Amino acid sequence: MAKERNSTLSRRHFLMTSSAAVAATAVSRAAATSIPQQPERLRLAVIGTGSRGSHTWGRELVENYSDVVDIVGLCDINGKRVEASKTLIGTAAPTFTDFDRMLRETRPDSVIVTTIDSTHAQYIIRALELGYNVITEKPMCTDEEQCQAILDAQKRSKNTVTVTFNARHGSEDKKVKELMMEKAIGDVLSVDFHEYLDTSHGADYFRRWHRLKKNSGTLLVHKASHHFDQANWWLDSAPVEVMARGDIRFYGRNHAFRSTHCRACSYKEQCKFYWDVTRNPTYVKLYVDCESEDGYLRDGCVWKEDIDIYDTMAVTVEYENGVLLNYTANTYLPYEGQSISFNGTEGRLDYQSYGGGGHAAKELRLTRSFGKSAVITDLPPARQGGHGGADASMQDLLFRRKDDADPLGLRADLRAGALSSLIGIAAYRSIEQGGAVIKIADLVKF
Ligand SMILES: NC(=O)c1ccc[n+]([C@@H]2O[C@H](COP(=O)([O-])OP(=O)(O)OC[C@H]3O[C@@H](n4cnc5c(N)ncnc54)[C@H](O)[C@@H]3O)[C@@H](O)[C@H]2O)c1
């Protein structure tokens, strides 16, 4: 509790126990904190203490941002995991399994939502209702009802929702935005965006909770919301119509044998996708040792017949400014990468990457029509850290440079969170309806 004994909390504690504040506790925090305060450090409460909550929004904040961020509470539905996370993070913050109780007892400045995708909406809405600012992991929501409910909750609230689109923060990604703002290839008419996931990273989605549409909204929401957000941001436009096709052609039922999970499998020797979770001590602490609480198996079988997300996807999006985006994602390939081409009236911009995450080899090539073709080397400086430094760049903007100008528009708000999720939602609705055209305006009212 040492971290909580800072002057901000002492003052809050005094206010809480004074007669004025006792009355105020019955109403929302917005009213309870009506006395202007300048907290030295952002008091952050974390809901969802799995991998992302424990590392990017836990350990990394303690190691790199403890001068500006104070983690004041940790909450998860799994009581063992939240305790394991506390140890991994190395924080003295109190732990909870009840979200409202965490907010009541810790009085944070902001809540960060890092639970599984389909549960983000409930915590975003509840935090807004109680008068807290929200930072949420992507995707902001997994269906249109959740999206509408968040938009409506925001209208009733004075607080903000920020979505953590770290994929905007890579050096090449920022450079693409600069080139788009400069109209380096004239007007963009279409974009070809291809995502390739391999038999390790790609397969992992089919082992975990992501394998069920009710949890992740399929990879068109869970994974592709990064890419749809990039497209929306780069093009500075909003999607209007979406058409898609998708199927499960590799994982799930497409195999001769299967088990519940790798540890219990009798085909360990034969299965190329056998994966031993016990070789990772952190995963043992976060998942294996916590199975008694919720039965969640981190090493689920990629061949389970209940998998209902797609492994092969093709989407077409039409934008307000007329741009056509052709997007594909495949999840079972020998190597990872991306191939993104912007086709413009005065040239073409190709953004290729080979390999995954922070280890990818990337190339950005600008070719002017009737002109030269050159690899772009004057990239914005890269930070060290997760996702090729993109996580640190985003954390800097959120916690160290929160009042700084943002000429590239790197900060992603509720609208960006909604539009990126909505393309994925429209895509899976289209697939459910045999490739029908889905209008974004028919899904939610902004
Ligand atoms: N931006 C990125 O690059 C990035 C990377 C990884 C994960 N993420 C996002 O972070 C989130 C968490 O992913 P993860 O990889 O840490 O998953 P995880 O499975 O490791 O953790 C999810 C946690 O949510 C908890 N949880 C589930 N249902 C809950 C509920 N109803 N209430 C409270 N807690 C609940 C689980 O117990 C678990 O601790 C996801 O939304 C994911 O999309 C983003």
GROMACS .gro file of C-alpha atoms and ligand atoms in nm:
model
  490
    1MET     CA    1   0.000   0.000   0.000
    2ALA     CA    2   0.309   0.225   0.011
    3LYS     CA    3   0.228   0.373  -0.330
    4GLU     CA    4  -0.116   0.476  -0.211
    5ARG     CA    5   0.026   0.687   0.068
    6ASN     CA    6   0.105   0.970  -0.167
    7SER     CA    7  -0.022   1.317  -0.105
    8THR     CA    8  -0.301   1.283  -0.357
    9LEU     CA    9  -0.450   0.986  -0.182
   10SER     CA   10  -0.404   1.132   0.163
   11ARG     CA   11  -0.596   1.435   0.051
   12ARG     CA   12  -0.862   1.220  -0.111
   13HIS     CA   13  -0.876   1.005   0.200
   14PHE     CA   14  -0.926   1.312   0.414
   15LEU     CA   15  -1.198   1.436   0.181
   16MET     CA   16  -1.365   1.096   0.181
   17THR     CA   17  -1.386   1.086   0.555
   18SER     CA   18  -1.493   1.447   0.602
   19SER     CA   19  -1.864   1.508   0.642
   20ALA     CA   20  -1.894   1.670   0.300
   21ALA     CA   21  -1.739   1.372   0.129
   22VAL     CA   22  -1.940   1.117   0.323
   23ALA     CA   23  -2.247   1.263   0.156
   24ALA     CA   24  -2.067   1.269  -0.175
   25THR     CA   25  -1.989   0.896  -0.170
   26ALA     CA   26  -2.357   0.828  -0.233
   27VAL     CA   27  -2.335   0.992  -0.572
   28SER     CA   28  -2.099   0.948  -0.863
   29ARG     CA   29  -1.728   1.014  -0.847
   30ALA     CA   30  -1.776   1.314  -1.073
   31ALA     CA   31  -1.960   1.483  -0.790
   32ALA     CA   32  -1.729   1.345  -0.523
   33THR     CA   33  -1.425   1.503  -0.689
   34SER     CA   34  -1.575   1.842  -0.765
   35ILE     CA   35  -1.291   2.010  -0.571
   36PRO     CA   36  -1.023   2.081  -0.833
   37GLN     CA   37  -0.724   1.851  -0.794
   38GLN     CA   38  -0.399   1.820  -0.981
   39PRO     CA   39  -0.285   1.464  -0.921
   40GLU     CA   40   0.086   1.432  -0.973
   41ARG     CA   41   0.054   1.085  -1.109
   42LEU     CA   42  -0.233   0.933  -1.303
   43ARG     CA   43  -0.414   0.692  -1.074
   44LEU     CA   44  -0.489   0.394  -1.297
   45ALA     CA   45  -0.711   0.097  -1.213
   46VAL     CA   46  -0.678  -0.215  -1.428
   47ILE     CA   47  -0.971  -0.444  -1.510
   48GLY     CA   48  -0.851  -0.767  -1.677
   49THR     CA   49  -0.519  -0.894  -1.546
   50GLY     CA   50  -0.427  -1.151  -1.809
   51SER     CA   51  -0.127  -1.119  -2.035
   52ARG     CA   52  -0.185  -0.765  -2.167
   53GLY     CA   53  -0.305  -0.631  -1.831
   54SER     CA   54  -0.008  -0.780  -1.646
   55HIS     CA   55   0.262  -0.678  -1.894
   56THR     CA   56   0.186  -0.376  -2.115
   57TRP     CA   57  -0.051  -0.213  -1.863
   58GLY     CA   58   0.116  -0.359  -1.554
   59ARG     CA   59   0.483  -0.445  -1.538
   60GLU     CA   60   0.584  -0.201  -1.814
   61LEU     CA   61   0.408   0.088  -1.641
   62VAL     CA   62   0.575   0.008  -1.310
   63GLU     CA   63   0.917  -0.019  -1.477
   64ASN     CA   64   0.896   0.277  -1.714
   65TYR     CA   65   0.621   0.515  -1.604
   66SER     CA   66   0.605   0.500  -1.225
   67ASP     CA   67   0.691   0.873  -1.211
   68VAL     CA   68   0.368   0.956  -1.395
   69VAL     CA   69   0.140   0.656  -1.338
   70ASP     CA   70   0.030   0.489  -1.017
   71ILE     CA   71  -0.149   0.154  -1.051
   72VAL     CA   72  -0.402   0.178  -0.770
   73GLY     CA   73  -0.612  -0.135  -0.821
   74LEU     CA   74  -0.619  -0.464  -1.008
   75CYS     CA   75  -0.940  -0.651  -1.085
   76ASP     CA   76  -1.020  -0.973  -1.268
   77ILE     CA   77  -1.304  -1.222  -1.265
   78ASN     CA   78  -1.043  -1.488  -1.179
   79GLY     CA   79  -0.932  -1.437  -0.816
   80LYS     CA   80  -0.617  -1.645  -0.855
   81ARG     CA   81  -0.509  -1.469  -1.173
   82VAL     CA   82  -0.541  -1.125  -1.022
   83GLU     CA   83  -0.311  -1.233  -0.737
   84ALA     CA   84  -0.062  -1.388  -0.982
   85SER     CA   85  -0.072  -1.068  -1.185
   86LYS     CA   86   0.000  -0.856  -0.879
   87THR     CA   87   0.318  -1.056  -0.819
   88LEU     CA   88   0.420  -1.043  -1.185
   89ILE     CA   89   0.367  -0.667  -1.198
   90GLY     CA   90   0.547  -0.613  -0.869
   91THR     CA   91   0.288  -0.374  -0.731
   92ALA     CA   92   0.139  -0.327  -0.388
   93ALA     CA   93  -0.197  -0.223  -0.537
   94PRO     CA   94  -0.498  -0.394  -0.383
   95THR     CA   95  -0.672  -0.669  -0.581
   96PHE     CA   96  -1.044  -0.718  -0.647
   97THR     CA   97  -1.287  -0.948  -0.822
   98ASP     CA   98  -1.566  -0.687  -0.806
   99PHE     CA   99  -1.524  -0.393  -1.047
  100ASP     CA  100  -1.756  -0.149  -0.865
  101ARG     CA  101  -1.582  -0.222  -0.539
  102MET     CA  102  -1.242  -0.152  -0.693
  103LEU     CA  103  -1.363   0.186  -0.819
  104ARG     CA  104  -1.532   0.270  -0.489
  105GLU     CA  105  -1.226   0.186  -0.282
  106THR     CA  106  -0.946   0.310  -0.508
  107ARG     CA  107  -1.097   0.622  -0.673
  108PRO     CA  108  -0.876   0.613  -0.985
  109ASP     CA  109  -0.841   0.890  -1.242
  110SER     CA  110  -0.878   0.640  -1.525
  111VAL     CA  111  -0.970   0.278  -1.574
  112ILE     CA  112  -0.793   0.061  -1.827
  113VAL     CA  113  -1.002  -0.223  -1.971
  114THR     CA  114  -0.794  -0.527  -2.071
  115THR     CA  115  -1.045  -0.810  -2.033
  116ILE     CA  116  -1.153  -1.039  -2.315
  117ASP     CA  117  -1.302  -0.846  -2.606
  118SER     CA  118  -1.673  -0.916  -2.559
  119THR     CA  119  -1.660  -0.782  -2.201
  120HIS     CA  120  -1.501  -0.443  -2.279
  121ALA     CA  121  -1.839  -0.275  -2.336
  122GLN     CA  122  -1.980  -0.357  -1.992
  123TYR     CA  123  -1.679  -0.209  -1.814
  124ILE     CA  124  -1.652   0.095  -2.042
  125ILE     CA  125  -2.020   0.176  -1.983
  126ARG     CA  126  -2.007   0.116  -1.608
  127ALA     CA  127  -1.694   0.329  -1.568
  128LEU     CA  128  -1.852   0.614  -1.767
  129GLU     CA  129  -2.171   0.588  -1.561
  130LEU     CA  130  -1.968   0.624  -1.242
  131GLY     CA  131  -1.774   0.922  -1.377
  132TYR     CA  132  -1.437   0.775  -1.474
  133ASN     CA  133  -1.225   0.825  -1.785
  134VAL     CA  134  -1.167   0.503  -1.974
  135ILE     CA  135  -0.874   0.367  -2.169
  136THR     CA  136  -0.972   0.046  -2.344
  137GLU     CA  137  -0.781  -0.216  -2.531
  138LYS     CA  138  -0.893  -0.282  -2.884
  139PRO     CA  139  -1.144  -0.388  -3.003
  140MET     CA  140  -1.375  -0.145  -2.828
  141CYS     CA  141  -1.672  -0.379  -2.877
  142THR     CA  142  -1.769  -0.698  -3.056
  143ASP     CA  143  -2.124  -0.639  -3.177
  144GLU     CA  144  -2.348  -0.353  -3.284
  145GLU     CA  145  -2.560  -0.351  -2.964
  146GLN     CA  146  -2.247  -0.305  -2.751
  147CYS     CA  147  -2.129  -0.030  -2.985
  148GLN     CA  148  -2.457   0.159  -2.964
  149ALA     CA  149  -2.467   0.120  -2.585
  150ILE     CA  150  -2.115   0.266  -2.553
  151LEU     CA  151  -2.198   0.557  -2.786
  152ASP     CA  152  -2.512   0.628  -2.582
  153ALA     CA  153  -2.326   0.603  -2.249
  154GLN     CA  154  -2.065   0.849  -2.377
  155LYS     CA  155  -2.339   1.098  -2.468
  156ARG     CA  156  -2.461   1.089  -2.106
  157SER     CA  157  -2.108   1.130  -1.967
  158LYS     CA  158  -1.848   1.406  -1.942
  159ASN     CA  159  -1.569   1.150  -1.937
  160THR     CA  160  -1.351   1.030  -2.221
  161VAL     CA  161  -1.289   0.698  -2.392
  162THR     CA  162  -0.947   0.634  -2.546
  163VAL     CA  163  -0.874   0.321  -2.750
  164THR     CA  164  -0.523   0.178  -2.745
  165PHE     CA  165  -0.443   0.144  -3.113
  166ASN     CA  166  -0.072   0.078  -3.083
  167ALA     CA  167  -0.066  -0.022  -3.452
  168ARG     CA  168  -0.075   0.351  -3.535
  169HIS     CA  169   0.257   0.393  -3.355
  170GLY     CA  170   0.514   0.202  -3.563
  171SER     CA  171   0.766   0.423  -3.745
  172GLU     CA  172   0.650   0.307  -4.087
  173ASP     CA  173   0.286   0.346  -3.984
  174LYS     CA  174   0.348   0.708  -3.883
  175LYS     CA  175   0.537   0.769  -4.207
  176VAL     CA  176   0.246   0.634  -4.410
  177LYS     CA  177   0.019   0.882  -4.232
  178GLU     CA  178   0.261   1.167  -4.309
  179LEU     CA  179   0.272   1.068  -4.677
  180MET     CA  180  -0.107   1.045  -4.692
  181MET     CA  181  -0.138   1.391  -4.535
  182GLU     CA  182   0.110   1.525  -4.794
  183LYS     CA  183  -0.088   1.354  -5.073
  184ALA     CA  184   0.238   1.196  -5.191
  185ILE     CA  185   0.051   0.969  -5.436
  186GLY     CA  186  -0.229   1.213  -5.517
  187ASP     CA  187  -0.578   1.094  -5.429
  188VAL     CA  188  -0.591   0.737  -5.302
  189LEU     CA  189  -0.846   0.539  -5.501
  190SER     CA  190  -0.804   0.194  -5.350
  191VAL     CA  191  -0.605   0.003  -5.089
  192ASP     CA  192  -0.500  -0.364  -5.093
  193PHE     CA  193  -0.436  -0.482  -4.737
  194HIS     CA  194  -0.327  -0.840  -4.679
  195GLU     CA  195  -0.254  -0.988  -4.337
  196TYR     CA  196  -0.061  -1.315  -4.308
  197LEU     CA  197  -0.046  -1.502  -3.978
  198ASP     CA  198   0.166  -1.810  -3.929
  199THR     CA  199   0.132  -2.153  -3.773
  200SER     CA  200   0.254  -2.016  -3.438
  201HIS     CA  201   0.097  -1.671  -3.385
  202GLY     CA  202  -0.200  -1.745  -3.611
  203ALA     CA  203  -0.262  -2.085  -3.452
  204ASP     CA  204  -0.256  -1.934  -3.104
  205TYR     CA  205  -0.586  -1.753  -3.167
  206PHE     CA  206  -0.748  -2.092  -3.224
  207ARG     CA  207  -0.616  -2.225  -2.890
  208ARG     CA  208  -0.750  -1.942  -2.677
  209TRP     CA  209  -1.083  -1.773  -2.594
  210HIS     CA  210  -1.059  -1.595  -2.929
  211ARG     CA  211  -1.172  -1.917  -3.101
  212LEU     CA  212  -1.536  -1.841  -3.013
  213LYS     CA  213  -1.723  -1.561  -3.189
  214LYS     CA  214  -1.909  -1.477  -2.868
  215ASN     CA  215  -1.575  -1.384  -2.706
  216SER     CA  216  -1.383  -1.212  -2.986
  217GLY     CA  217  -1.634  -1.122  -3.257
  218THR     CA  218  -1.406  -1.333  -3.483
  219LEU     CA  219  -1.059  -1.222  -3.594
  220LEU     CA  220  -1.234  -0.969  -3.821
  221VAL     CA  221  -1.302  -0.777  -3.500
  222HIS     CA  222  -1.035  -0.899  -3.259
  223LYS     CA  223  -0.737  -0.880  -3.496
  224ALA     CA  224  -0.852  -0.684  -3.798
  225SER     CA  225  -0.982  -0.392  -3.589
  226HIS     CA  226  -0.614  -0.287  -3.574
  227HIS     CA  227  -0.598  -0.290  -3.954
  228PHE     CA  228  -0.937  -0.130  -4.010
  229ASP     CA  229  -0.840   0.144  -3.766
  230GLN     CA  230  -0.514   0.200  -3.955
  231ALA     CA  231  -0.706   0.220  -4.284
  232ASN     CA  232  -0.963   0.465  -4.140
  233TRP     CA  233  -0.684   0.677  -3.993
  234TRP     CA  234  -0.455   0.670  -4.297
  235LEU     CA  235  -0.743   0.748  -4.534
  236ASP     CA  236  -0.896   1.003  -4.296
  237SER     CA  237  -1.237   0.872  -4.389
  238ALA     CA  238  -1.517   0.657  -4.252
  239PRO     CA  239  -1.652   0.326  -4.383
  240VAL     CA  240  -1.995   0.324  -4.544
  241GLU     CA  241  -2.053  -0.029  -4.677
  242VAL     CA  242  -1.891  -0.367  -4.612
  243MET     CA  243  -1.909  -0.703  -4.793
  244ALA     CA  244  -1.722  -1.013  -4.683
  245ARG     CA  245  -1.667  -1.384  -4.722
  246GLY     CA  246  -1.503  -1.609  -4.465
  247ASP     CA  247  -1.478  -1.969  -4.360
  248ILE     CA  248  -1.293  -2.208  -4.133
  249ARG     CA  249  -1.095  -2.414  -4.379
  250PHE     CA  250  -0.785  -2.516  -4.186
  251TYR     CA  251  -0.835  -2.531  -3.806
  252GLY     CA  252  -1.129  -2.669  -3.610
  253ARG     CA  253  -1.321  -2.950  -3.776
  254ASN     CA  254  -1.069  -2.973  -4.063
  255HIS     CA  255  -0.860  -3.247  -3.906
  256ALA     CA  256  -0.858  -3.620  -3.836
  257PHE     CA  257  -0.791  -3.610  -3.461
  258ARG     CA  258  -0.840  -3.370  -3.174
  259SER     CA  259  -0.836  -3.330  -2.798
  260THR     CA  260  -0.957  -3.076  -2.540
  261HIS     CA  261  -0.611  -2.926  -2.486
  262CYS     CA  262  -0.246  -3.008  -2.554
  263ARG     CA  263  -0.154  -3.131  -2.205
  264ALA     CA  264  -0.430  -3.396  -2.215
  265CYS     CA  265  -0.370  -3.497  -2.577
  266SER     CA  266  -0.284  -3.849  -2.684
  267TYR     CA  267  -0.158  -3.724  -3.024
  268LYS     CA  268   0.131  -3.514  -2.889
  269GLU     CA  269   0.383  -3.694  -3.109
  270GLN     CA  270   0.181  -3.663  -3.429
  271CYS     CA  271   0.036  -3.315  -3.398
  272LYS     CA  272   0.245  -3.036  -3.555
  273PHE     CA  273   0.045  -2.790  -3.346
  274TYR     CA  274   0.126  -2.952  -3.010
  275TRP     CA  275   0.228  -2.670  -2.777
  276ASP     CA  276   0.352  -2.713  -2.420
  277VAL     CA  277   0.223  -2.426  -2.207
  278THR     CA  278   0.421  -2.553  -1.905
  279ARG     CA  279   0.748  -2.447  -2.073
  280ASN     CA  280   0.654  -2.085  -2.010
  281PRO     CA  281   0.674  -2.012  -1.633
  282THR     CA  282   0.475  -1.689  -1.666
  283TYR     CA  283   0.192  -1.867  -1.849
  284VAL     CA  284   0.191  -2.135  -1.579
  285LYS     CA  285   0.141  -1.868  -1.313
  286LEU     CA  286  -0.117  -1.670  -1.511
  287TYR     CA  287  -0.318  -1.953  -1.663
  288VAL     CA  288  -0.234  -2.312  -1.558
  289ASP     CA  289  -0.229  -2.237  -1.185
  290CYS     CA  290  -0.560  -2.046  -1.216
  291GLU     CA  291  -0.763  -2.309  -1.404
  292SER     CA  292  -0.949  -2.414  -1.088
  293GLU     CA  293  -1.130  -2.077  -1.086
  294ASP     CA  294  -1.277  -2.064  -1.437
  295GLY     CA  295  -1.170  -2.379  -1.625
  296TYR     CA  296  -0.992  -2.170  -1.890
  297LEU     CA  297  -0.739  -2.379  -2.083
  298ARG     CA  298  -0.468  -2.161  -2.240
  299ASP     CA  299  -0.349  -2.457  -2.451
  300GLY     CA  300  -0.685  -2.546  -2.610
  301CYS     CA  301  -0.680  -2.776  -2.911
  302VAL     CA  302  -0.669  -2.593  -3.244
  303TRP     CA  303  -0.879  -2.875  -3.391
  304LYS     CA  304  -1.174  -2.839  -3.154
  305GLU     CA  305  -1.502  -2.865  -3.337
  306ASP     CA  306  -1.661  -2.577  -3.146
  307ILE     CA  307  -1.428  -2.321  -3.310
  308ASP     CA  308  -1.664  -2.083  -3.488
  309ILE     CA  309  -1.433  -1.800  -3.604
  310TYR     CA  310  -1.293  -1.783  -3.956
  311ASP     CA  311  -0.936  -1.866  -4.053
  312THR     CA  312  -0.972  -1.745  -4.412
  313MET     CA  313  -1.127  -1.403  -4.472
  314ALA     CA  314  -1.183  -1.153  -4.754
  315VAL     CA  315  -1.351  -0.815  -4.702
  316THR     CA  316  -1.435  -0.520  -4.925
  317VAL     CA  317  -1.501  -0.180  -4.764
  318GLU     CA  318  -1.627   0.131  -4.939
  319TYR     CA  319  -1.540   0.462  -4.773
  320GLU     CA  320  -1.718   0.798  -4.762
  321ASN     CA  321  -1.444   0.944  -4.983
  322GLY     CA  322  -1.498   0.667  -5.240
  323VAL     CA  323  -1.185   0.465  -5.157
  324LEU     CA  324  -1.221   0.087  -5.192
  325LEU     CA  325  -1.034  -0.126  -4.937
  326ASN     CA  326  -0.968  -0.488  -5.025
  327TYR     CA  327  -0.867  -0.675  -4.710
  328THR     CA  328  -0.771  -1.038  -4.662
  329ALA     CA  329  -0.647  -1.233  -4.361
  330ASN     CA  330  -0.513  -1.589  -4.352
  331THR     CA  331  -0.399  -1.755  -4.035
  332TYR     CA  332  -0.208  -2.080  -4.108
  333LEU     CA  333   0.089  -1.972  -4.319
  334PRO     CA  334   0.457  -2.069  -4.299
  335TYR     CA  335   0.563  -1.711  -4.223
  336GLU     CA  336   0.403  -1.387  -4.104
  337GLY     CA  337   0.379  -1.058  -4.282
  338GLN     CA  338   0.169  -0.785  -4.429
  339SER     CA  339   0.136  -0.645  -4.776
  340ILE     CA  340  -0.035  -0.307  -4.801
  341SER     CA  341  -0.056  -0.107  -5.121
  342PHE     CA  342  -0.212   0.235  -5.163
  343ASN     CA  343  -0.312   0.296  -5.523
  344GLY     CA  344  -0.328   0.667  -5.603
  345THR     CA  345  -0.386   0.901  -5.895
  346GLU     CA  346  -0.018   1.001  -5.892
  347GLY     CA  347   0.156   0.690  -5.769
  348ARG     CA  348   0.165   0.394  -5.543
  349LEU     CA  349   0.285   0.338  -5.188
  350ASP     CA  350   0.382  -0.017  -5.092
  351TYR     CA  351   0.426  -0.119  -4.730
  352GLN     CA  352   0.559  -0.472  -4.695
  353SER     CA  353   0.661  -0.659  -4.386
  354TYR     CA  354   0.805  -1.007  -4.348
  355GLY     CA  355   0.806  -1.174  -4.011
  356GLY     CA  356   0.598  -1.092  -3.707
  357GLY     CA  357   0.575  -0.830  -3.433
  358GLY     CA  358   0.891  -0.641  -3.341
  359HIS     CA  359   1.109  -0.874  -3.549
  360ALA     CA  360   0.954  -0.796  -3.886
  361ALA     CA  361   1.167  -0.669  -4.173
  362LYS     CA  362   0.975  -0.376  -4.319
  363GLU     CA  363   0.997  -0.179  -4.640
  364LEU     CA  364   0.811   0.131  -4.745
  365ARG     CA  365   0.840   0.211  -5.116
  366LEU     CA  366   0.704   0.518  -5.289
  367THR     CA  367   0.665   0.499  -5.666
  368ARG     CA  368   0.546   0.803  -5.853
  369SER     CA  369   0.352   0.752  -6.178
  370PHE     CA  370   0.583   0.834  -6.472
  371GLY     CA  371   0.852   0.895  -6.209
  372LYS     CA  372   1.094   0.728  -5.975
  373SER     CA  373   1.055   0.443  -5.731
  374ALA     CA  374   1.244   0.466  -5.402
  375VAL     CA  375   1.253   0.298  -5.064
  376ILE     CA  376   1.172   0.550  -4.793
  377THR     CA  377   1.439   0.567  -4.525
  378ASP     CA  378   1.366   0.893  -4.339
  379LEU     CA  379   1.138   0.730  -4.086
  380PRO     CA  380   1.034   0.877  -3.750
  381PRO     CA  381   1.258   0.736  -3.476
  382ALA     CA  382   1.148   0.403  -3.329
  383ARG     CA  383   1.112   0.334  -2.956
  384GLN     CA  384   1.232   0.015  -2.792
  385GLY     CA  385   0.980  -0.234  -2.657
  386GLY     CA  386   0.672  -0.439  -2.737
  387HIS     CA  387   0.532  -0.450  -3.093
  388GLY     CA  388   0.849  -0.293  -3.234
  389GLY     CA  389   0.834   0.000  -2.991
  390ALA     CA  390   0.474   0.087  -3.083
  391ASP     CA  391   0.352   0.011  -2.730
  392ALA     CA  392   0.605   0.252  -2.576
  393SER     CA  393   0.522   0.527  -2.827
  394MET     CA  394   0.154   0.490  -2.736
  395GLN     CA  395   0.227   0.482  -2.362
  396ASP     CA  396   0.440   0.798  -2.397
  397LEU     CA  397   0.152   0.977  -2.566
  398LEU     CA  398  -0.098   0.858  -2.305
  399PHE     CA  399   0.104   0.922  -1.992
  400ARG     CA  400   0.398   1.158  -2.061
  401ARG     CA  401   0.277   1.370  -2.349
  402LYS     CA  402  -0.093   1.369  -2.283
  403ASP     CA  403  -0.127   1.745  -2.337
  404ASP     CA  404   0.108   1.767  -2.636
  405ALA     CA  405   0.001   1.848  -2.989
  406ASP     CA  406  -0.077   1.545  -3.199
  407PRO     CA  407  -0.027   1.648  -3.564
  408LEU     CA  408  -0.056   1.292  -3.696
  409GLY     CA  409  -0.373   1.224  -3.497
  410LEU     CA  410  -0.219   0.928  -3.316
  411ARG     CA  411  -0.469   0.945  -3.031
  412ALA     CA  412  -0.768   0.723  -3.096
  413ASP     CA  413  -1.104   0.821  -2.949
  414LEU     CA  414  -1.438   0.651  -2.911
  415ARG     CA  415  -1.538   0.719  -3.272
  416ALA     CA  416  -1.218   0.553  -3.396
  417GLY     CA  417  -1.284   0.258  -3.164
  418ALA     CA  418  -1.640   0.229  -3.290
  419LEU     CA  419  -1.566   0.257  -3.663
  420SER     CA  420  -1.283   0.002  -3.655
  421SER     CA  421  -1.494  -0.251  -3.463
  422LEU     CA  422  -1.794  -0.181  -3.687
  423ILE     CA  423  -1.609  -0.279  -4.005
  424GLY     CA  424  -1.530  -0.618  -3.847
  425ILE     CA  425  -1.885  -0.653  -3.713
  426ALA     CA  426  -2.029  -0.562  -4.055
  427ALA     CA  427  -1.791  -0.814  -4.214
  428TYR     CA  428  -1.904  -1.104  -3.997
  429ARG     CA  429  -2.268  -1.001  -4.041
  430SER     CA  430  -2.207  -1.005  -4.417
  431ILE     CA  431  -2.053  -1.354  -4.397
  432GLU     CA  432  -2.349  -1.474  -4.190
  433GLN     CA  433  -2.577  -1.344  -4.466
  434GLY     CA  434  -2.389  -1.506  -4.756
  435GLY     CA  435  -2.189  -1.199  -4.857
  436ALA     CA  436  -2.464  -0.937  -4.827
  437VAL     CA  437  -2.377  -0.566  -4.839
  438ILE     CA  438  -2.394  -0.425  -4.484
  439LYS     CA  439  -2.430  -0.052  -4.435
  440ILE     CA  440  -2.254   0.086  -4.128
  441ALA     CA  441  -2.540   0.335  -4.082
  442ASP     CA  442  -2.780   0.039  -4.039
  443LEU     CA  443  -2.573  -0.100  -3.749
  444VAL     CA  444  -2.553   0.203  -3.517
  445LYS     CA  445  -2.658   0.567  -3.496
  446PHE     CA  446  -2.370   0.799  -3.406
  447LIG     N1  447  -0.316  -0.384  -2.863
  447LIG     C1  448  -0.251  -0.500  -2.866
  447LIG     O1  449  -0.151  -0.515  -2.934
  447LIG     C2  450  -0.302  -0.615  -2.784
  447LIG     C3  451  -0.223  -0.728  -2.764
  447LIG     C4  452  -0.274  -0.830  -2.687
  447LIG     C5  453  -0.401  -0.822  -2.634
  447LIG     N2  454  -0.475  -0.711  -2.656
  447LIG     C6  455  -0.612  -0.699  -2.601
  447LIG     O2  456  -0.606  -0.711  -2.460
  447LIG     C7  457  -0.721  -0.778  -2.411
  447LIG     C8  458  -0.677  -0.892  -2.321
  447LIG     O3  459  -0.605  -0.986  -2.398
  447LIG     P1  460  -0.502  -1.087  -2.330
  447LIG     O4  461  -0.414  -1.137  -2.437
  447LIG     O5  462  -0.442  -1.022  -2.212
  447LIG     O6  463  -0.599  -1.204  -2.284
  447LIG     P2  464  -0.586  -1.294  -2.151
  447LIG     O7  465  -0.670  -1.412  -2.175
  447LIG     O8  466  -0.445  -1.313  -2.113
  447LIG     O9  467  -0.652  -1.200  -2.039
  447LIG     C9  468  -0.789  -1.170  -2.038
  447LIG    C10  469  -0.830  -1.150  -1.893
  447LIG    O10  470  -0.967  -1.108  -1.888
  447LIG    C11  471  -1.025  -1.173  -1.776
  447LIG     N3  472  -1.172  -1.176  -1.791
  447LIG    C12  473  -1.245  -1.251  -1.874
  447LIG     N4  474  -1.375  -1.222  -1.860
  447LIG    C13  475  -1.382  -1.126  -1.765
  447LIG    C14  476  -1.489  -1.055  -1.706
  447LIG     N5  477  -1.616  -1.075  -1.743
  447LIG     N6  478  -1.460  -0.964  -1.613
  447LIG    C15  479  -1.332  -0.941  -1.575
  447LIG     N7  480  -1.225  -1.005  -1.628
  447LIG    C16  481  -1.252  -1.097  -1.722
  447LIG    C17  482  -0.964  -1.311  -1.775
  447LIG    O11  483  -0.979  -1.375  -1.650
  447LIG    C18  484  -0.820  -1.278  -1.810
  447LIG    O12  485  -0.744  -1.253  -1.695
  447LIG    C19  486  -0.801  -0.821  -2.532
  447LIG    O13  487  -0.907  -0.735  -2.555
  447LIG    C20  488  -0.703  -0.811  -2.647
  447LIG    O14  489  -0.764  -0.776  -2.769
  447LIG    C21  490  -0.428  -0.607  -2.729
   0.00000   0.00000   0.00000
